[in-house]
């Protein structure tokens, strides 16, 4: 009596496959049909002709075909901000950051620094977005 067990755990899916005298047993928590269809030909050895025509093995072509069809129908990625606008956006945001930093250094001292906090926060936000736009302009997509 030979037994073969395969355990898969992916994104909350736990599936147990056991090959024994009675054929193939499958216990699944969550989805798992696609994982089984993809892994059938790679992981499980076939020992007889009756097992090669089992229902689980028959799922492999249809699951792969549906996955390929979904991949073909999905639109390509298109960024919300055009890549050609990134250098201008980086220049404007970083210039505004340096202007606000200079303005921050000239503010008078107040007892409650509300204006200083507002200017510093705005400069920090503009500087962060400006640096990201500058990196993306240079080809380092962060």
GROMACS .gro file of C-alpha atoms in nm:
model
  142
    1UNK     CA    1   0.000   0.000   0.000
    2UNK     CA    2   0.179   0.311  -0.122
    3UNK     CA    3   0.072   0.652  -0.002
    4UNK     CA    4   0.168   0.993  -0.136
    5UNK     CA    5   0.063   1.315   0.034
    6UNK     CA    6   0.098   1.672  -0.089
    7UNK     CA    7   0.026   1.970   0.133
    8UNK     CA    8  -0.027   2.316  -0.015
    9UNK     CA    9  -0.072   2.635   0.188
   10UNK     CA   10  -0.121   2.954  -0.012
   11UNK     CA   11  -0.327   3.260   0.084
   12UNK     CA   12  -0.530   3.076   0.343
   13UNK     CA   13  -0.581   2.769   0.122
   14UNK     CA   14  -0.486   2.441   0.280
   15UNK     CA   15  -0.530   2.132   0.068
   16UNK     CA   16  -0.432   1.776   0.142
   17UNK     CA   17  -0.396   1.522  -0.136
   18UNK     CA   18  -0.337   1.157  -0.059
   19UNK     CA   19  -0.291   0.876  -0.308
   20UNK     CA   20  -0.376   0.534  -0.175
   21UNK     CA   21  -0.548   0.210  -0.267
   22UNK     CA   22  -0.883   0.375  -0.324
   23UNK     CA   23  -0.746   0.636  -0.566
   24UNK     CA   24  -0.696   1.003  -0.492
   25UNK     CA   25  -0.841   1.173  -0.184
   26UNK     CA   26  -0.866   1.549  -0.166
   27UNK     CA   27  -0.952   1.767   0.135
   28UNK     CA   28  -0.956   2.143   0.081
   29UNK     CA   29  -1.022   2.439   0.307
   30UNK     CA   30  -1.083   2.746   0.095
   31UNK     CA   31  -1.025   2.752  -0.282
   32UNK     CA   32  -0.760   2.535  -0.435
   33UNK     CA   33  -0.882   2.391  -0.761
   34UNK     CA   34  -0.652   2.611  -0.969
   35UNK     CA   35  -0.351   2.531  -0.750
   36UNK     CA   36  -0.432   2.162  -0.781
   37UNK     CA   37  -0.474   2.193  -1.158
   38UNK     CA   38  -0.137   2.365  -1.192
   39UNK     CA   39   0.050   2.132  -0.958
   40UNK     CA   40  -0.096   1.801  -1.079
   41UNK     CA   41   0.142   1.741  -1.365
   42UNK     CA   42   0.451   1.855  -1.177
   43UNK     CA   43   0.414   1.705  -0.830
   44UNK     CA   44   0.213   1.386  -0.845
   45UNK     CA   45   0.350   1.078  -1.018
   46UNK     CA   46   0.102   0.874  -1.223
   47UNK     CA   47   0.109   0.503  -1.158
   48UNK     CA   48  -0.175   0.373  -1.374
   49UNK     CA   49  -0.384   0.471  -1.675
   50UNK     CA   50  -0.700   0.505  -1.466
   51UNK     CA   51  -0.540   0.777  -1.253
   52UNK     CA   52  -0.432   0.979  -1.556
   53UNK     CA   53  -0.798   1.023  -1.655
   54UNK     CA   54  -0.916   1.122  -1.308
   55UNK     CA   55  -1.135   1.429  -1.261
   56UNK     CA   56  -0.858   1.628  -1.093
   57UNK     CA   57  -0.620   1.575  -1.384
   58UNK     CA   58  -0.893   1.669  -1.631
   59UNK     CA   59  -0.917   2.010  -1.462
   60UNK     CA   60  -0.566   2.112  -1.568
   61UNK     CA   61  -0.631   2.213  -1.932
   62UNK     CA   62  -0.952   2.403  -1.858
   63UNK     CA   63  -0.806   2.588  -1.561
   64UNK     CA   64  -0.497   2.688  -1.758
   65UNK     CA   65  -0.710   2.796  -2.054
   66UNK     CA   66  -0.935   3.013  -1.838
   67UNK     CA   67  -0.633   3.166  -1.665
   68UNK     CA   68  -0.470   3.243  -2.001
   69UNK     CA   69  -0.795   3.393  -2.129
   70UNK     CA   70  -0.826   3.619  -1.823
   71UNK     CA   71  -0.465   3.729  -1.864
   72UNK     CA   72  -0.524   3.811  -2.231
   73UNK     CA   73  -0.839   4.016  -2.162
   74UNK     CA   74  -0.699   4.235  -1.884
   75UNK     CA   75  -0.588   4.584  -1.991
   76UNK     CA   76  -0.221   4.681  -1.970
   77UNK     CA   77  -0.106   4.904  -1.684
   78UNK     CA   78  -0.138   5.275  -1.754
   79UNK     CA   79  -0.008   5.525  -1.495
   80UNK     CA   80  -0.245   5.795  -1.371
   81UNK     CA   81   0.022   6.064  -1.419
   82UNK     CA   82   0.196   6.067  -1.759
   83UNK     CA   83   0.565   5.979  -1.737
   84UNK     CA   84   0.655   6.282  -1.951
   85UNK     CA   85   0.509   6.514  -1.682
   86UNK     CA   86   0.723   6.376  -1.398
   87UNK     CA   87   1.026   6.607  -1.446
   88UNK     CA   88   0.803   6.917  -1.438
   89UNK     CA   89   0.616   6.791  -1.132
   90UNK     CA   90   0.945   6.716  -0.954
   91UNK     CA   91   1.084   7.062  -1.034
   92UNK     CA   92   0.771   7.244  -0.916
   93UNK     CA   93   0.735   7.046  -0.593
   94UNK     CA   94   1.102   7.065  -0.495
   95UNK     CA   95   1.117   7.437  -0.574
   96UNK     CA   96   0.812   7.494  -0.354
   97UNK     CA   97   0.980   7.290  -0.080
   98UNK     CA   98   1.294   7.507  -0.086
   99UNK     CA   99   1.088   7.828  -0.091
  100UNK     CA  100   0.884   7.711   0.208
  101UNK     CA  101   1.203   7.607   0.390
  102UNK     CA  102   1.343   7.957   0.341
  103UNK     CA  103   1.013   8.111   0.455
  104UNK     CA  104   1.017   7.884   0.763
  105UNK     CA  105   1.360   8.014   0.859
  106UNK     CA  106   1.238   8.376   0.849
  107UNK     CA  107   0.923   8.331   1.060
  108UNK     CA  108   0.913   8.517   1.391
  109UNK     CA  109   0.902   8.313   1.710
  110UNK     CA  110   0.548   8.267   1.841
  111UNK     CA  111   0.434   8.128   2.174
  112UNK     CA  112   0.213   7.873   1.993
  113UNK     CA  113   0.392   7.772   1.671
  114UNK     CA  114   0.082   7.694   1.462
  115UNK     CA  115   0.208   7.879   1.156
  116UNK     CA  116   0.552   7.717   1.183
  117UNK     CA  117   0.395   7.370   1.208
  118UNK     CA  118   0.171   7.435   0.906
  119UNK     CA  119   0.458   7.563   0.691
  120UNK     CA  120   0.689   7.280   0.796
  121UNK     CA  121   0.421   7.015   0.733
  122UNK     CA  122   0.340   7.152   0.388
  123UNK     CA  123   0.710   7.169   0.296
  124UNK     CA  124   0.759   6.812   0.417
  125UNK     CA  125   0.467   6.677   0.213
  126UNK     CA  126   0.572   6.865  -0.102
  127UNK     CA  127   0.932   6.750  -0.056
  128UNK     CA  128   0.827   6.386  -0.020
  129UNK     CA  129   0.617   6.388  -0.336
  130UNK     CA  130   0.888   6.586  -0.517
  131UNK     CA  131   1.156   6.329  -0.431
  132UNK     CA  132   0.934   6.042  -0.547
  133UNK     CA  133   0.868   6.225  -0.876
  134UNK     CA  134   1.243   6.289  -0.914
  135UNK     CA  135   1.328   5.921  -0.857
  136UNK     CA  136   1.061   5.813  -1.108
  137UNK     CA  137   1.203   6.062  -1.359
  138UNK     CA  138   1.546   5.900  -1.319
  139UNK     CA  139   1.395   5.555  -1.378
  140UNK     CA  140   1.395   5.436  -1.019
  141UNK     CA  141   1.027   5.352  -0.979
  142UNK     CA  142   0.947   5.358  -0.607
   0.00000   0.00000   0.00000
